[in-house]
Amino acid sequence: MPPFPAGCVWLVGAGPGDLGLLTLQAAWALAQADIIFFDALVNEDVLRLAGGGAEFVFVGKRAGCPSPKQSDITALLVSAARKGKRVLRLKGGDPYVFGRGAEEAQGLVAAGTPFRVAPGVTAGIGGLAAAGIPVTHRDVNQSVTFVTAHDASGGLSQKLNWAALAAGSPVLVIYMGVRLMREIGASLLAAGRAPDESVAVVSHATTPRQTVLRTTLERLAAGDAPGAEAPALIVIGRVVDLAPVLAPIAPALVEA
Ligand code: SAH
């Protein structure tokens, strides 16, 4: 395993939820870290892998409160590293997938703070696999497009070219899209995707609360997605049809 020197920051992906999907590198870093800054989407069971003396700092968004500013989080990381601590920044999924991890890394570089990134299993790939949805299949798609539905304003991103996405992306995996499902559905229909195209909404992937809702684009556009709740991924495309075949054959998870 790579060394985790004092005064260094590790940006670590915690995976989509299931503790078993944490990487060995992440577990190794957790065991050594002096201080751990973690997000709302991180499974807090993961923190039990930390050493006895580790300090924990929640830097996610709490209900009703604005999320901490990115520059403030970076400043906390830099300041802890300058005190000679081993600093672990734990983020849900993969740190560089729609999680502003790259912005934090840029901030560390700008401050001259040594850092390393430990990639994680992103929800839009591993979370879907766990729900029986492969992001590629040779008979279905030669490409897959990952999309974040909203921009900084919280509305449907104006930067997205829905006509191009509709024409060129056989499979779309949409992060942070539940609140905007009507707009997403309407945009794709307007751009020519078939109303009966398969859609899945996978909520709480890889956790005991995982649900997989299968529907169509037309029903998505009508907001007809009972039980869909954040965090969730919306998948549009024929790979969704494989879910009934590929849903894992395993005993249901039983709480100990
Ligand atoms: N860096 C993370 C994504 C952060 S953006 C990653 O690589 O997975 C947050 C979005 O990720 C959520 O709005 C949701 O769309 C998705 N997400 C994260 N964890 C999820 C989970 N367990 N189930 C479904 N979606 C999840």
Short mmCIF file of C-alpha atoms and ligand atoms in Angstrom, two decimals:
data_model
loop_
_atom_site.label_atom_id
_atom_site.label_comp_id
_atom_site.label_asym_id
_atom_site.label_seq_id
_atom_site.Cartn_x
_atom_site.Cartn_y
_atom_site.Cartn_z
CA MET A 1 0.00 0.00 0.00
CA PRO A 2 1.23 3.54 -0.63
CA PRO A 3 2.58 5.39 2.41
CA PHE A 4 0.27 7.91 4.13
CA PRO A 5 2.77 10.46 5.47
CA ALA A 6 1.94 13.05 8.12
CA GLY A 7 0.95 16.37 6.57
CA CYS A 8 -0.61 14.70 3.54
CA VAL A 9 -4.26 14.64 2.38
CA TRP A 10 -5.87 11.56 0.87
CA LEU A 11 -9.03 12.14 -1.17
CA VAL A 12 -10.80 8.83 -0.83
CA GLY A 13 -13.89 7.38 -2.50
CA ALA A 14 -16.15 5.46 -0.11
CA GLY A 15 -18.20 3.74 -2.83
CA PRO A 16 -21.97 3.88 -3.22
CA GLY A 17 -22.96 2.64 0.24
CA ASP A 18 -22.24 -1.04 0.88
CA LEU A 19 -19.25 -1.33 3.21
CA GLY A 20 -18.00 -4.25 1.12
CA LEU A 21 -17.47 -1.94 -1.83
CA LEU A 22 -14.86 0.12 -0.06
CA THR A 23 -11.42 -0.35 -1.64
CA LEU A 24 -8.50 -1.85 0.27
CA GLN A 25 -6.72 1.46 -0.23
CA ALA A 26 -9.60 3.28 1.45
CA ALA A 27 -9.61 0.86 4.40
CA TRP A 28 -5.84 1.25 4.71
CA ALA A 29 -6.09 5.03 4.72
CA LEU A 30 -8.95 4.99 7.25
CA ALA A 31 -6.92 2.88 9.66
CA GLN A 32 -4.11 5.46 9.64
CA ALA A 33 -5.84 8.81 9.36
CA ASP A 34 -5.63 11.30 12.24
CA ILE A 35 -8.63 13.31 11.02
CA ILE A 36 -11.45 12.33 8.68
CA PHE A 37 -13.68 14.84 6.87
CA PHE A 38 -16.77 13.07 5.49
CA ASP A 39 -19.87 13.82 3.43
CA ALA A 40 -23.57 13.13 3.81
CA LEU A 41 -23.58 10.26 1.30
CA VAL A 42 -20.87 8.30 3.10
CA ASN A 43 -22.07 5.19 4.93
CA GLU A 44 -21.11 6.02 8.51
CA ASP A 45 -20.33 2.34 9.22
CA VAL A 46 -17.21 2.98 7.19
CA LEU A 47 -15.95 5.23 9.96
CA ARG A 48 -15.66 2.20 12.24
CA LEU A 49 -12.59 1.24 10.22
CA ALA A 50 -10.79 4.31 11.57
CA GLY A 51 -8.13 4.04 14.25
CA GLY A 52 -9.00 4.66 17.92
CA GLY A 53 -7.67 8.21 18.12
CA ALA A 54 -9.12 9.51 14.85
CA GLU A 55 -11.13 12.72 14.82
CA PHE A 56 -14.29 12.95 12.64
CA VAL A 57 -15.60 16.09 10.98
CA PHE A 58 -18.90 16.12 9.06
CA VAL A 59 -18.70 18.56 6.15
CA GLY A 60 -21.84 17.56 4.25
CA LYS A 61 -25.16 19.25 3.81
CA ARG A 62 -27.59 18.82 6.72
CA ALA A 63 -31.34 19.09 6.05
CA GLY A 64 -32.37 22.72 6.04
CA CYS A 65 -28.81 24.05 6.18
CA PRO A 66 -26.76 25.24 3.24
CA SER A 67 -23.81 23.01 2.34
CA PRO A 68 -20.41 24.24 3.49
CA LYS A 69 -18.58 26.25 0.86
CA GLN A 70 -16.00 24.36 -1.17
CA SER A 71 -13.31 26.91 -0.36
CA ASP A 72 -14.01 26.45 3.38
CA ILE A 73 -13.64 22.68 3.11
CA THR A 74 -10.36 23.01 1.24
CA ALA A 75 -9.12 25.47 3.88
CA LEU A 76 -9.94 22.94 6.63
CA LEU A 77 -8.02 20.21 4.80
CA VAL A 78 -5.00 22.43 4.23
CA SER A 79 -4.95 23.67 7.81
CA ALA A 80 -5.16 20.12 9.27
CA ALA A 81 -2.35 18.95 6.95
CA ARG A 82 -0.18 21.91 7.99
CA LYS A 83 -0.58 20.79 11.61
CA GLY A 84 1.16 17.57 10.55
CA LYS A 85 -1.94 15.40 10.54
CA ARG A 86 -2.74 12.55 8.16
CA VAL A 87 -5.90 13.99 6.63
CA LEU A 88 -8.51 11.80 5.00
CA ARG A 89 -11.21 13.40 2.90
CA LEU A 90 -13.90 10.74 2.42
CA LYS A 91 -16.44 11.25 -0.34
CA GLY A 92 -19.33 9.10 -1.58
CA GLY A 93 -18.73 6.99 -4.69
CA ASP A 94 -15.66 8.12 -6.60
CA PRO A 95 -14.19 11.46 -5.49
CA TYR A 96 -13.90 12.80 -9.03
CA VAL A 97 -17.40 11.91 -10.27
CA PHE A 98 -19.80 14.84 -9.79
CA GLY A 99 -18.55 15.33 -6.25
CA ARG A 100 -16.36 18.41 -6.55
CA GLY A 101 -13.38 16.27 -5.56
CA ALA A 102 -11.33 17.66 -8.40
CA GLU A 103 -11.99 21.19 -7.11
CA GLU A 104 -10.73 20.15 -3.67
CA ALA A 105 -7.65 18.59 -5.27
CA GLN A 106 -6.99 21.81 -7.20
CA GLY A 107 -7.26 23.75 -3.94
CA LEU A 108 -4.72 21.42 -2.32
CA VAL A 109 -2.32 21.79 -5.23
CA ALA A 110 -2.70 25.58 -5.10
CA ALA A 111 -1.87 25.51 -1.38
CA GLY A 112 1.15 23.26 -1.97
CA THR A 113 -0.37 20.49 0.19
CA PRO A 114 0.70 16.99 -0.84
CA PHE A 115 -2.25 14.77 -1.71
CA ARG A 116 -3.22 11.45 -3.25
CA VAL A 117 -6.54 10.30 -4.65
CA ALA A 118 -7.92 6.84 -3.87
CA PRO A 119 -10.61 6.18 -6.49
CA GLY A 120 -13.90 4.61 -5.44
CA VAL A 121 -16.77 2.68 -6.99
CA THR A 122 -19.09 5.27 -8.46
CA ALA A 123 -22.83 4.88 -7.88
CA GLY A 124 -23.55 5.25 -11.59
CA ILE A 125 -21.60 2.07 -12.40
CA GLY A 126 -21.37 -0.12 -9.28
CA GLY A 127 -24.71 0.98 -7.87
CA LEU A 128 -26.44 0.09 -11.09
CA ALA A 129 -24.66 -3.26 -11.39
CA ALA A 130 -25.93 -4.12 -7.93
CA ALA A 131 -29.44 -3.40 -9.20
CA GLY A 132 -29.03 -5.75 -12.19
CA ILE A 133 -28.32 -2.98 -14.70
CA PRO A 134 -25.04 -3.24 -16.62
CA VAL A 135 -23.98 0.16 -17.97
CA THR A 136 -22.86 -1.52 -21.18
CA HIS A 137 -23.90 -4.64 -23.05
CA ARG A 138 -22.49 -5.54 -26.45
CA ASP A 139 -25.94 -5.97 -27.98
CA VAL A 140 -27.23 -2.67 -26.66
CA ASN A 141 -24.69 0.16 -26.46
CA GLN A 142 -21.19 1.05 -27.51
CA SER A 143 -21.18 4.13 -25.31
CA VAL A 144 -22.64 5.40 -22.07
CA THR A 145 -23.07 8.99 -20.98
CA PHE A 146 -22.94 10.18 -17.37
CA VAL A 147 -24.96 13.30 -16.76
CA THR A 148 -25.51 15.61 -13.81
CA ALA A 149 -29.00 16.94 -14.18
CA HIS A 150 -28.68 20.25 -12.45
CA ASP A 151 -26.37 23.20 -12.48
CA ALA A 152 -25.34 25.42 -9.58
CA SER A 153 -28.81 27.07 -9.56
CA GLY A 154 -30.49 23.72 -8.81
CA GLY A 155 -32.55 23.85 -12.03
CA LEU A 156 -32.13 21.64 -15.08
CA SER A 157 -28.67 22.35 -16.41
CA GLN A 158 -28.76 24.79 -19.29
CA LYS A 159 -25.36 23.60 -20.38
CA LEU A 160 -26.75 20.23 -21.46
CA ASN A 161 -27.53 19.74 -25.13
CA TRP A 162 -30.53 17.39 -24.86
CA ALA A 163 -30.86 17.04 -28.64
CA ALA A 164 -27.27 15.80 -28.86
CA LEU A 165 -27.70 13.53 -25.84
CA ALA A 166 -30.92 12.08 -27.23
CA ALA A 167 -29.38 11.43 -30.64
CA GLY A 168 -25.96 10.21 -29.55
CA SER A 169 -26.31 8.46 -26.19
CA PRO A 170 -28.01 5.05 -26.25
CA VAL A 171 -27.65 4.86 -22.47
CA LEU A 172 -27.85 7.85 -20.17
CA VAL A 173 -26.98 7.59 -16.47
CA ILE A 174 -28.24 10.64 -14.65
CA TYR A 175 -26.96 11.68 -11.23
CA MET A 176 -28.84 14.13 -8.99
CA GLY A 177 -31.91 13.97 -11.20
CA VAL A 178 -34.84 12.85 -9.03
CA ARG A 179 -36.23 16.31 -8.39
CA LEU A 180 -35.94 17.10 -12.09
CA MET A 181 -37.31 13.86 -13.51
CA ARG A 182 -40.23 15.58 -15.27
CA GLU A 183 -37.96 18.06 -17.02
CA ILE A 184 -35.47 15.32 -17.96
CA GLY A 185 -38.22 13.13 -19.41
CA ALA A 186 -39.81 16.03 -21.29
CA SER A 187 -36.46 17.18 -22.70
CA LEU A 188 -35.62 13.71 -24.05
CA LEU A 189 -39.12 13.21 -25.50
CA ALA A 190 -38.97 16.62 -27.18
CA ALA A 191 -35.60 15.60 -28.63
CA GLY A 192 -37.11 12.50 -30.20
CA ARG A 193 -36.57 9.61 -27.77
CA ALA A 194 -39.38 7.03 -27.79
CA PRO A 195 -42.09 7.43 -25.15
CA ASP A 196 -41.97 3.71 -24.36
CA GLU A 197 -38.20 3.65 -23.88
CA SER A 198 -37.16 1.85 -20.69
CA VAL A 199 -36.14 3.86 -17.66
CA ALA A 200 -35.05 2.81 -14.20
CA VAL A 201 -34.79 4.85 -11.05
CA VAL A 202 -32.43 3.19 -8.57
CA SER A 203 -32.60 4.68 -5.08
CA HIS A 204 -30.19 3.98 -2.18
CA ALA A 205 -28.19 1.59 -4.38
CA THR A 206 -26.20 -1.14 -2.59
CA THR A 207 -27.79 -0.37 0.79
CA PRO A 208 -30.55 -2.29 2.60
CA ARG A 209 -32.94 0.45 1.39
CA GLN A 210 -32.16 -0.10 -2.31
CA THR A 211 -35.20 0.12 -4.60
CA VAL A 212 -35.33 -0.32 -8.36
CA LEU A 213 -38.25 1.26 -10.14
CA ARG A 214 -38.70 0.34 -13.79
CA THR A 215 -40.81 2.66 -15.89
CA THR A 216 -40.89 4.40 -19.28
CA LEU A 217 -39.74 7.78 -20.50
CA GLU A 218 -43.34 8.91 -20.93
CA ARG A 219 -44.19 8.05 -17.33
CA LEU A 220 -41.00 9.67 -16.08
CA ALA A 221 -41.99 12.87 -17.87
CA ALA A 222 -45.37 12.66 -16.10
CA GLY A 223 -43.56 12.44 -12.75
CA ASP A 224 -45.00 8.95 -12.28
CA ALA A 225 -42.21 7.30 -10.28
CA PRO A 226 -43.63 6.02 -6.99
CA GLY A 227 -41.04 5.39 -4.30
CA ALA A 228 -38.19 7.12 -6.12
CA GLU A 229 -36.24 9.08 -3.58
CA ALA A 230 -32.80 10.64 -3.39
CA PRO A 231 -30.08 9.59 -3.60
CA ALA A 232 -31.05 7.99 -6.88
CA LEU A 233 -29.79 7.37 -10.38
CA ILE A 234 -32.01 7.60 -13.42
CA VAL A 235 -31.01 5.25 -16.23
CA ILE A 236 -32.48 5.61 -19.68
CA GLY A 237 -31.89 2.95 -22.32
CA ARG A 238 -32.33 -0.69 -23.21
CA VAL A 239 -29.81 -1.94 -20.62
CA VAL A 240 -32.65 -1.40 -18.14
CA ASP A 241 -34.50 -4.35 -19.75
CA LEU A 242 -31.76 -6.64 -18.44
CA ALA A 243 -32.62 -5.88 -14.80
CA PRO A 244 -35.21 -8.66 -14.39
CA VAL A 245 -32.68 -11.16 -15.78
CA LEU A 246 -29.57 -9.91 -14.02
CA ALA A 247 -30.94 -8.87 -10.63
CA PRO A 248 -28.66 -10.71 -8.20
CA ILE A 249 -29.85 -14.13 -7.10
CA ALA A 250 -28.98 -13.87 -3.45
CA PRO A 251 -30.85 -14.11 -0.18
CA ALA A 252 -32.37 -10.81 0.90
CA LEU A 253 -30.18 -8.88 3.28
CA VAL A 254 -31.11 -9.59 6.88
CA GLU A 255 -30.27 -7.07 9.57
CA ALA A 256 -28.05 -8.62 12.22
N1 SAH B 1 -19.16 10.97 -6.25
C1 SAH B 1 -20.43 10.25 -6.22
C2 SAH B 1 -21.56 11.09 -6.80
C3 SAH B 1 -21.83 12.37 -6.02
S1 SAH B 1 -23.20 13.25 -6.65
C4 SAH B 1 -20.28 8.93 -6.97
O1 SAH B 1 -19.26 8.72 -7.64
O2 SAH B 1 -21.17 8.07 -6.87
C5 SAH B 1 -24.51 12.61 -5.66
C6 SAH B 1 -25.42 11.76 -6.52
O3 SAH B 1 -24.87 10.47 -6.69
C7 SAH B 1 -26.79 11.49 -5.92
O4 SAH B 1 -27.67 12.57 -6.15
C8 SAH B 1 -27.21 10.27 -6.71
O5 SAH B 1 -27.60 10.61 -8.03
C9 SAH B 1 -25.90 9.52 -6.82
N2 SAH B 1 -25.74 8.53 -5.75
C10 SAH B 1 -24.76 8.47 -4.82
N3 SAH B 1 -24.91 7.39 -4.03
C11 SAH B 1 -26.02 6.74 -4.48
C12 SAH B 1 -26.69 5.54 -4.09
N4 SAH B 1 -26.27 4.78 -3.08
N5 SAH B 1 -27.80 5.19 -4.79
C13 SAH B 1 -28.23 5.93 -5.83
N6 SAH B 1 -27.65 7.07 -6.23
C14 SAH B 1 -26.55 7.46 -5.58
#
